[in-house]
XYZ file of C-alpha atoms in Angstrom:
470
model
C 89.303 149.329 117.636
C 86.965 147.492 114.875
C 87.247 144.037 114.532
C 85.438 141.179 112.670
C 84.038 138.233 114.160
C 83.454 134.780 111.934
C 80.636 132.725 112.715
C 79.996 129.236 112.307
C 75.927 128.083 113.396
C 74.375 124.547 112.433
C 71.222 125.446 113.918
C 69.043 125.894 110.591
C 68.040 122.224 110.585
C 67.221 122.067 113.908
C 64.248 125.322 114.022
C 63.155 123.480 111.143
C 61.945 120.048 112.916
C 60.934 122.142 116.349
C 57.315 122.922 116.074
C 56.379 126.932 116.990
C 54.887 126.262 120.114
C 57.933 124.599 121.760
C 59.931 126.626 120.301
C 58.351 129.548 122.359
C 57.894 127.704 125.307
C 61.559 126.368 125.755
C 63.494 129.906 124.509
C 66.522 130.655 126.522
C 68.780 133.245 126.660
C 72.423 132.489 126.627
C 76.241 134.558 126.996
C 79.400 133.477 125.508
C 82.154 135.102 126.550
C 85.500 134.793 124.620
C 88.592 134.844 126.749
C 90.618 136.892 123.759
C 94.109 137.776 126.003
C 95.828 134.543 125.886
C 95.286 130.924 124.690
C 95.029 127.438 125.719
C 95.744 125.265 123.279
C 97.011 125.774 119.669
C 97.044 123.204 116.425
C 99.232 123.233 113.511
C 98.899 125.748 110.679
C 97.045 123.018 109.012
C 95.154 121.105 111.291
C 92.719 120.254 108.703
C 93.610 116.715 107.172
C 92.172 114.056 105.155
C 93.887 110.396 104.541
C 93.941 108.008 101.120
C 93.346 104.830 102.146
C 94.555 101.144 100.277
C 91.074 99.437 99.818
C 90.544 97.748 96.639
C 87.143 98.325 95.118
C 86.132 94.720 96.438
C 85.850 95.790 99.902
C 82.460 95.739 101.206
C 80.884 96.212 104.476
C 76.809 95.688 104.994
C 76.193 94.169 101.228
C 77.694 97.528 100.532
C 81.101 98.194 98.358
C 81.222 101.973 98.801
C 85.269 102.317 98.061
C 85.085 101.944 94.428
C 87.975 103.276 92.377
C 89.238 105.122 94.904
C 92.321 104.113 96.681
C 95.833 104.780 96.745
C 96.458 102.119 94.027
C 93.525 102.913 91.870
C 92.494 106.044 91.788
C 92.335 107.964 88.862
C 94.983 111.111 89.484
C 94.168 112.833 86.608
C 90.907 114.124 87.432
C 90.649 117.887 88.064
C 88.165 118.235 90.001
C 90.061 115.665 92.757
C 93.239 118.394 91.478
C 91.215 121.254 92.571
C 89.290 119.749 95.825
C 92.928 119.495 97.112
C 93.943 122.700 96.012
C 91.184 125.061 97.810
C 93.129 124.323 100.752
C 96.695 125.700 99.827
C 97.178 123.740 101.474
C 96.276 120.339 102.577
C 97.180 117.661 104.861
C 97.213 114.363 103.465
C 98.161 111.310 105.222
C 98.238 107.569 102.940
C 97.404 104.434 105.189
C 94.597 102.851 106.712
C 93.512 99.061 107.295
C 96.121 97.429 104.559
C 98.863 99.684 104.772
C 100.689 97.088 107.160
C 100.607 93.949 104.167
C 101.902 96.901 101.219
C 105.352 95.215 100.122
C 107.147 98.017 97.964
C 108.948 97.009 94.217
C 111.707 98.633 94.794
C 115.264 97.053 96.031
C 116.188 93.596 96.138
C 112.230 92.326 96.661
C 111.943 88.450 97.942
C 108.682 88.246 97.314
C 106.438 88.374 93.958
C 104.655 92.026 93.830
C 100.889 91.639 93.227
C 98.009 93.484 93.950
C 95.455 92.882 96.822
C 92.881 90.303 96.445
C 90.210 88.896 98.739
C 91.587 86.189 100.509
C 89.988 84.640 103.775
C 93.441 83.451 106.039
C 94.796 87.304 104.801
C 94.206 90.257 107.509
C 90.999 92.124 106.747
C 90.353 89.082 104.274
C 93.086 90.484 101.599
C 96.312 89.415 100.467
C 99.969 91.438 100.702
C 99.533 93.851 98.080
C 102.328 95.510 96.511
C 103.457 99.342 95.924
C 104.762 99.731 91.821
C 107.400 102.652 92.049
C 105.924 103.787 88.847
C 102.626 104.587 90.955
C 104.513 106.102 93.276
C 105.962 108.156 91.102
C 102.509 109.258 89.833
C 101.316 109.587 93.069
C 104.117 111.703 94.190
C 104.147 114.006 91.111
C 100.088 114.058 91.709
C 100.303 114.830 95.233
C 103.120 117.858 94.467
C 101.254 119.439 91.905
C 97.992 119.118 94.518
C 100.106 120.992 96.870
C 99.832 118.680 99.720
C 101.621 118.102 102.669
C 102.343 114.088 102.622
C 101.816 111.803 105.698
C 103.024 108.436 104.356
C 102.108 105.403 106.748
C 104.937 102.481 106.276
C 104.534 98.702 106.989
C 105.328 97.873 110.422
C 104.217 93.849 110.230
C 106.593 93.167 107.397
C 109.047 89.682 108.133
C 107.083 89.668 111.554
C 104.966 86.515 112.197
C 101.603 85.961 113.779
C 101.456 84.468 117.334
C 98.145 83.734 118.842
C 95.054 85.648 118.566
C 95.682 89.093 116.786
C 99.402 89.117 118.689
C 102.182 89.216 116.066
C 106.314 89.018 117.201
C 109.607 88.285 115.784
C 111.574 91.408 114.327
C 111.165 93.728 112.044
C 112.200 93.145 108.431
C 112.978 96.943 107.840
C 114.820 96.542 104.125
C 111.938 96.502 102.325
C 110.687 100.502 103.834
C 114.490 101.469 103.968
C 115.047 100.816 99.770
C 111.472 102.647 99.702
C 112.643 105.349 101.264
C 115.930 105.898 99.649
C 114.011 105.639 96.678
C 111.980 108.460 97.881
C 115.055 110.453 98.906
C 117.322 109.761 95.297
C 113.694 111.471 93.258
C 113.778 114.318 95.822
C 110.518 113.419 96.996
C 109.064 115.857 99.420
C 107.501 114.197 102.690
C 106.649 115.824 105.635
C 106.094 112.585 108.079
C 106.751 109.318 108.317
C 104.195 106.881 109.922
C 104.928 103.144 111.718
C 102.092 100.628 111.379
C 98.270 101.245 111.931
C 96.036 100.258 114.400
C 98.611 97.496 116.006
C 98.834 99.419 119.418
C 97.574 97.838 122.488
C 95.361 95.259 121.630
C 95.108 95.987 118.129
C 92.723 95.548 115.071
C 93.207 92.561 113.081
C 96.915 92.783 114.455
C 98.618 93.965 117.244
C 102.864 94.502 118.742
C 103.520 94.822 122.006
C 104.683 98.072 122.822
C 108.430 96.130 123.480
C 108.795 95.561 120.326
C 107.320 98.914 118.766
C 109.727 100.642 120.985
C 112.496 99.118 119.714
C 111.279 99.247 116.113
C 110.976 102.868 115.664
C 114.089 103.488 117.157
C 115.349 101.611 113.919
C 112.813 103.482 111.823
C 114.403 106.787 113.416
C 118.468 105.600 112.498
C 117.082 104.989 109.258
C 115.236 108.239 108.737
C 118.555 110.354 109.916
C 121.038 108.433 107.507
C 118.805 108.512 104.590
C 118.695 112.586 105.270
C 122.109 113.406 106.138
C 123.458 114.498 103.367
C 120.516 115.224 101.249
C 119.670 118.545 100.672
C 115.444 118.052 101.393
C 114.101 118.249 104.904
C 114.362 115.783 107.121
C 110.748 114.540 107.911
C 109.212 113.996 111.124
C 108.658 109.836 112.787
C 104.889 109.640 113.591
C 103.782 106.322 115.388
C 101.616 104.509 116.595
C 98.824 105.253 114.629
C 95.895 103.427 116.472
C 93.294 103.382 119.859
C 94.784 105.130 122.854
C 95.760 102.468 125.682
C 97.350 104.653 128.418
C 99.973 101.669 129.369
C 100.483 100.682 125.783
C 101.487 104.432 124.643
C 103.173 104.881 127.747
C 105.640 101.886 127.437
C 106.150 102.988 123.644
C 107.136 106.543 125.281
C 109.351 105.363 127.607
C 111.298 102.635 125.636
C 111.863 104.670 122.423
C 112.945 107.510 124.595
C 113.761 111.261 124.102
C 113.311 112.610 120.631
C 112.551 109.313 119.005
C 108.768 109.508 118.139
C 108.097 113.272 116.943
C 104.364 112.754 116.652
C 102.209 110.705 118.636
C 98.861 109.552 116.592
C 95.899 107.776 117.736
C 92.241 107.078 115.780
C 89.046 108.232 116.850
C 85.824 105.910 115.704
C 83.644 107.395 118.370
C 80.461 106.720 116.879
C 80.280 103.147 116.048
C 79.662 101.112 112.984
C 78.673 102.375 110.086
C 75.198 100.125 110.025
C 73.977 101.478 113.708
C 70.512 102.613 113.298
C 71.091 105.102 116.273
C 74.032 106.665 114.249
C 71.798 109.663 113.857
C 70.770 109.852 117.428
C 74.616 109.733 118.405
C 75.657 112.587 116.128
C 72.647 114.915 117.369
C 73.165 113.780 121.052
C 75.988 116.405 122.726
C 76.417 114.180 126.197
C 76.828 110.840 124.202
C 79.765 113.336 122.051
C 81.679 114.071 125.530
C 82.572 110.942 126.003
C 85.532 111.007 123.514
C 86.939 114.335 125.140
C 88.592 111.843 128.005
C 90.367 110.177 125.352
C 91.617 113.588 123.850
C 92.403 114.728 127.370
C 94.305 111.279 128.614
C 96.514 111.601 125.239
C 97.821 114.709 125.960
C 98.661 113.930 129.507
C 100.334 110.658 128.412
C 102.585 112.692 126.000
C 102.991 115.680 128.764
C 104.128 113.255 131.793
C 106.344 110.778 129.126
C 107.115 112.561 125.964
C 107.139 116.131 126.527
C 109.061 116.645 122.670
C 106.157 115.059 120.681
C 102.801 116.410 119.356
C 99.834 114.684 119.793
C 97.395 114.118 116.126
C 94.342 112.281 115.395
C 95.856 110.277 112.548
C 92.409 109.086 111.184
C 88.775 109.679 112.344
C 85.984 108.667 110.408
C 82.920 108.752 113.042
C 82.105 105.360 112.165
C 83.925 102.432 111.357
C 83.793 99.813 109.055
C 83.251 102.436 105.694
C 81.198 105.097 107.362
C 77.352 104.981 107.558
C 75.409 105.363 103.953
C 73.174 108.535 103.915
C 74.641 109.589 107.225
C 78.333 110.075 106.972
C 78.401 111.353 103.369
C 75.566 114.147 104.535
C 74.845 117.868 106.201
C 73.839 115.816 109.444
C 77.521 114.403 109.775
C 78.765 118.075 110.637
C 77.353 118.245 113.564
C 79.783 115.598 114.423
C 82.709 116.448 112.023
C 82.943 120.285 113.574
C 82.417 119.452 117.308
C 85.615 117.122 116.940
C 87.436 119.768 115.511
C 86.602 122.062 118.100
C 86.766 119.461 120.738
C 90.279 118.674 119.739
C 91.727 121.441 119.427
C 90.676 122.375 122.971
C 93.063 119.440 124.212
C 96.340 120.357 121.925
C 95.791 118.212 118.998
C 98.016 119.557 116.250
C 96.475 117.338 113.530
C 93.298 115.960 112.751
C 93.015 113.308 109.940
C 89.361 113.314 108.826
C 89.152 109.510 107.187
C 88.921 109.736 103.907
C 89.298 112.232 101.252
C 87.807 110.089 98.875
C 86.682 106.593 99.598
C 83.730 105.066 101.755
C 80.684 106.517 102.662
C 82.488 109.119 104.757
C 84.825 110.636 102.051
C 84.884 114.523 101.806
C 84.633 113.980 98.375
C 82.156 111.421 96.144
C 84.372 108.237 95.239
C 82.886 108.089 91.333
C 82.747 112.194 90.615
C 84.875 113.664 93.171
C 81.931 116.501 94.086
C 82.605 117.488 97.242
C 80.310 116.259 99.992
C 78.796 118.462 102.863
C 81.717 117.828 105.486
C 84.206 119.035 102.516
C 82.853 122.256 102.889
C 82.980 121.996 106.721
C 86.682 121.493 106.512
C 87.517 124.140 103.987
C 85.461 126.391 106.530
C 87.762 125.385 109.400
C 90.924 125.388 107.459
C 90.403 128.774 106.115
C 88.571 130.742 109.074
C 89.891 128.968 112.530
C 93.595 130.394 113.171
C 96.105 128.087 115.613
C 95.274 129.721 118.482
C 92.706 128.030 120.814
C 90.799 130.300 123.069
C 88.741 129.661 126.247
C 85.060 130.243 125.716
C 82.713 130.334 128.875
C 78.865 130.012 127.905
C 75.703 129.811 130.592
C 73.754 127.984 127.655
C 72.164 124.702 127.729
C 74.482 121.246 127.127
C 73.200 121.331 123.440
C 75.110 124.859 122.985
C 78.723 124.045 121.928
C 81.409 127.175 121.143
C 84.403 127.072 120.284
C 86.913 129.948 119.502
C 90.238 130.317 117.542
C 92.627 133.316 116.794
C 91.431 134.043 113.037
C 93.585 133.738 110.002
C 94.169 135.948 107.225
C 92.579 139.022 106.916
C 89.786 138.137 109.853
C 91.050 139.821 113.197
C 90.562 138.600 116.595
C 88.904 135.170 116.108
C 86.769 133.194 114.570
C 83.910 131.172 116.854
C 82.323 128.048 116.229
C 78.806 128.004 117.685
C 76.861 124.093 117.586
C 73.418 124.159 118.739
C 72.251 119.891 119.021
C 68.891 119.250 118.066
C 67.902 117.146 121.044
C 64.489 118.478 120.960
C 63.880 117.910 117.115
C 64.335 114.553 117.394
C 61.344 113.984 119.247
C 59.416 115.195 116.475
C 60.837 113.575 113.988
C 58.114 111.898 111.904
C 59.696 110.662 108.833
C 63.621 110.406 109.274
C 64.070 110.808 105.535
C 62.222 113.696 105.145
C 63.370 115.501 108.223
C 67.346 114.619 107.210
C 66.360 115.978 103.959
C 65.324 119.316 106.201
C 68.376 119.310 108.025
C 70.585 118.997 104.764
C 68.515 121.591 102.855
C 69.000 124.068 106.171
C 72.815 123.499 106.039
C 73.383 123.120 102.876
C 72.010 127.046 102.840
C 74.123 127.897 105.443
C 77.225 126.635 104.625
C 76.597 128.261 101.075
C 76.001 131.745 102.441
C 79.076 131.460 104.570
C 80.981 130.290 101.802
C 79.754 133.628 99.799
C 80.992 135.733 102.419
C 83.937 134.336 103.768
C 85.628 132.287 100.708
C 84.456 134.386 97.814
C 86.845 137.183 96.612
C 87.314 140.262 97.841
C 84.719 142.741 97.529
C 86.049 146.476 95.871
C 86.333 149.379 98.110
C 83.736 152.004 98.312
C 84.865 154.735 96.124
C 85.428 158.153 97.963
């Protein structure tokens, strides 16, 4: 039986910066074999994700202010290249939240509160104030995000009436009228949405914020009554609860588990800034280095386990991943070089069940997919398409005798491939000993996968070609 095989390599830039000598000297032979019979893992149809975040164009990290006009309350929708970027996908994963999301008041309802927009203030989390949601740019958002074909992720306030403790510990209760006239707002337009989030990044000890896992408990049970009266009787389907949304603590997301109980939380999400902050001048040396990679795979591995041994009937997702933190890193995240990080997640986490993977951001910081001012797609947009298009939901075991810096992955194929489709990363550990002028040699790199990624995109994403004529 004749089959087809798809092949993802970043090697190019790496036999680039490897001089001929060693290259001859340190040659190894390698197998892979591809365990094709059964699987061990599988991901959603669309595992491939990307999240629109709430930064004004005022946030800046390093003297840099890479967000621009790109946000969920700023962009401009009407674009069509950001129309199309979406598209490609048919489609795409998109999940609104981030940093902010937990101060967004929404104008709909009896609102107690005046509705402005963020603005840099110093006692506010993150340094901004509440901002406010306009139903009229939800509706354009909505309408935008329809006619984009996306699946919607929308991340909901989890902080509102709640008041802050000590330290970055919040309590009190829940104000939940605010998100319940938002979403019966949402329901009334027939407004698709495929999940609903709770908070960001307050789990365990938090970022800028943080609930005890009591409380959380208790509050998405709320969130869930909410979610099944506001979808009784309407006719759209009724959308999935996705919480926490932040860093793995095994006794923090166990608790949550346990007091929210059976078929509560249908997704469990946790966020993945593995490499550190954007301004690290080793960020290169991480992404290239496949031992100082492993690391996160315990994380990936304990999440599962946590769900397995406490909530068997929820999914675990990477609800936002941007490598590093704090905007991305400038000429790093928003180039070739960032693949070699960007795929080996992928792979990685799909290995360990993850349904979802939210790549942070579609647009926005110096790790968008896309550029925030022209909406060209950067290098890891192309990475994702790849993935979406080629790797099917079926994970398979891969056994190789290869070195560490030889990562494969394999996946049951989609479309009209047959029998899978196998991720090979080869780490340039060597190259970087050679490296003589980082600038020039990333430039290298880029060129290298920049031609690779093109001729993969000829083959694989370009139409069809006509049948030999008999």
């Amino acid at each position: 039986m004749g089959f087809k095989v798809c092949i993802f390599l970043l090697l190019l830039g790496c036999l680039l910066l490897v001089p001929e000598r060693t290259m001859a000297r340190d040659m190894k032979r390698a197998s892979i074999v591809i365990q094709g019979a059964s699987r061990i893992a599988e991901t959603d149809e669309n595992f491939v994700c990307a999240t629109l975040d709430w930064w004004p164009h005022d946030k800046c990290n390093y003297d840099n202010c890479p967000w621009g006009y790109s946000s969920v309350i700023n962009m401009d929708l009407s674009r069509p290249l950001l129309t199309k970027a979406i598209q490609a996908f048919k489609p795409l994963r998109i999940r609104i939240g981030g940093s902010l999301q937990d101060q967004v008041i929404y104008d709909v309802g009896n609102l107690q509160t005046p509705c402005h927009p963020f603005r840099k203030m110093n006692s506010g989390l993150f340094g901004f104030s509440k901002g406010c949601l306009h139903m009229k740019r939800w509706d354009e958002l909505h309408n935008f995000l329809t006619k984009s074909g996306a699946i919607v992720t929308f991340g909901l306030n989890a902080l509102h009436g709640r008041h802050k403790l000590r330290g970055n510990a919040w309590g009190g209760a829940w104000n939940h009228v605010n998100t319940q006239d938002f979403i019966n707002y949402t329901v009334s337009n027939g407004y698709v949405i495929d999940s609903w989030e709770f908070g960001n990044e307050l789990s365990g000890t938090g970022v800028g914020a943080s609930v005890s896992a009591e409380l959380y408990g208790k509050d998405v049970i709320v969130l869930r009554d909410i979610i099944d009266k506001m979808y009784k009787d309407s006719k759209l389907t009724k959308p999935l609860l996705v919480a926490p949304g932040g860093f793995y603590e095994q006794q923090w997301y166990t608790k949550l588990l346990e007091i929210s109980g059976q078929d509560v939380v249908d997704v469990v999400t946790h966020h993945i800034y593995n490499l550190g902050s954007g301004n690290d001048p080793q960020l290169v040396k991480k992404i290239l280095d496949p031992s100082y990679l492993s690391r996160i795979a315990e994380t990936f591995k304990n999440v599962n386990k946590t769900i397995q041994e406490h909530g068997p009937w929820a999914s675990p997702w990477v609800g936002e991943s941007g490598g590093a933190y704090n905007s991305g890193g400038r000429r790093v995240s928003d180039t070739f070089i960032d693949s070699f990080w960007y795929l080996d997640q992928l792979g990685m986490s799909s290995k360990h069940n993850t349904k979802v993977y939210c790549r942070q951001t579609l647009v926005g910081g110096f790790y968008g997919l896309l550029e925030k001012g022209t909406f060209v797609p950067n290098p890891d947009y192309y990475s994702a398409l790849l993935w979406h298009r080629l790797m099917g939901k079926g994970v398979l075991s891969v056994q190789t005798d290869g070195p560490p810096q030889l990562r494969v992955y394999a996946h049951c194929s989609k479309g009209r491939y047959k029998i899978c489709s196998w991720l090979a990363i080869i780490f340039c550990a060597q190259s970087l000993a050679n490296m003589r002028n980082l600038e020039n040699d990333l430039k290298q790199i880029s060129m290298a996968m920049m031609f690779a990624v093109m001729g993969l995109v000829t083959n694989y994403l370009g139409p069809n070609r006509p049948a030999a004529k008999k």
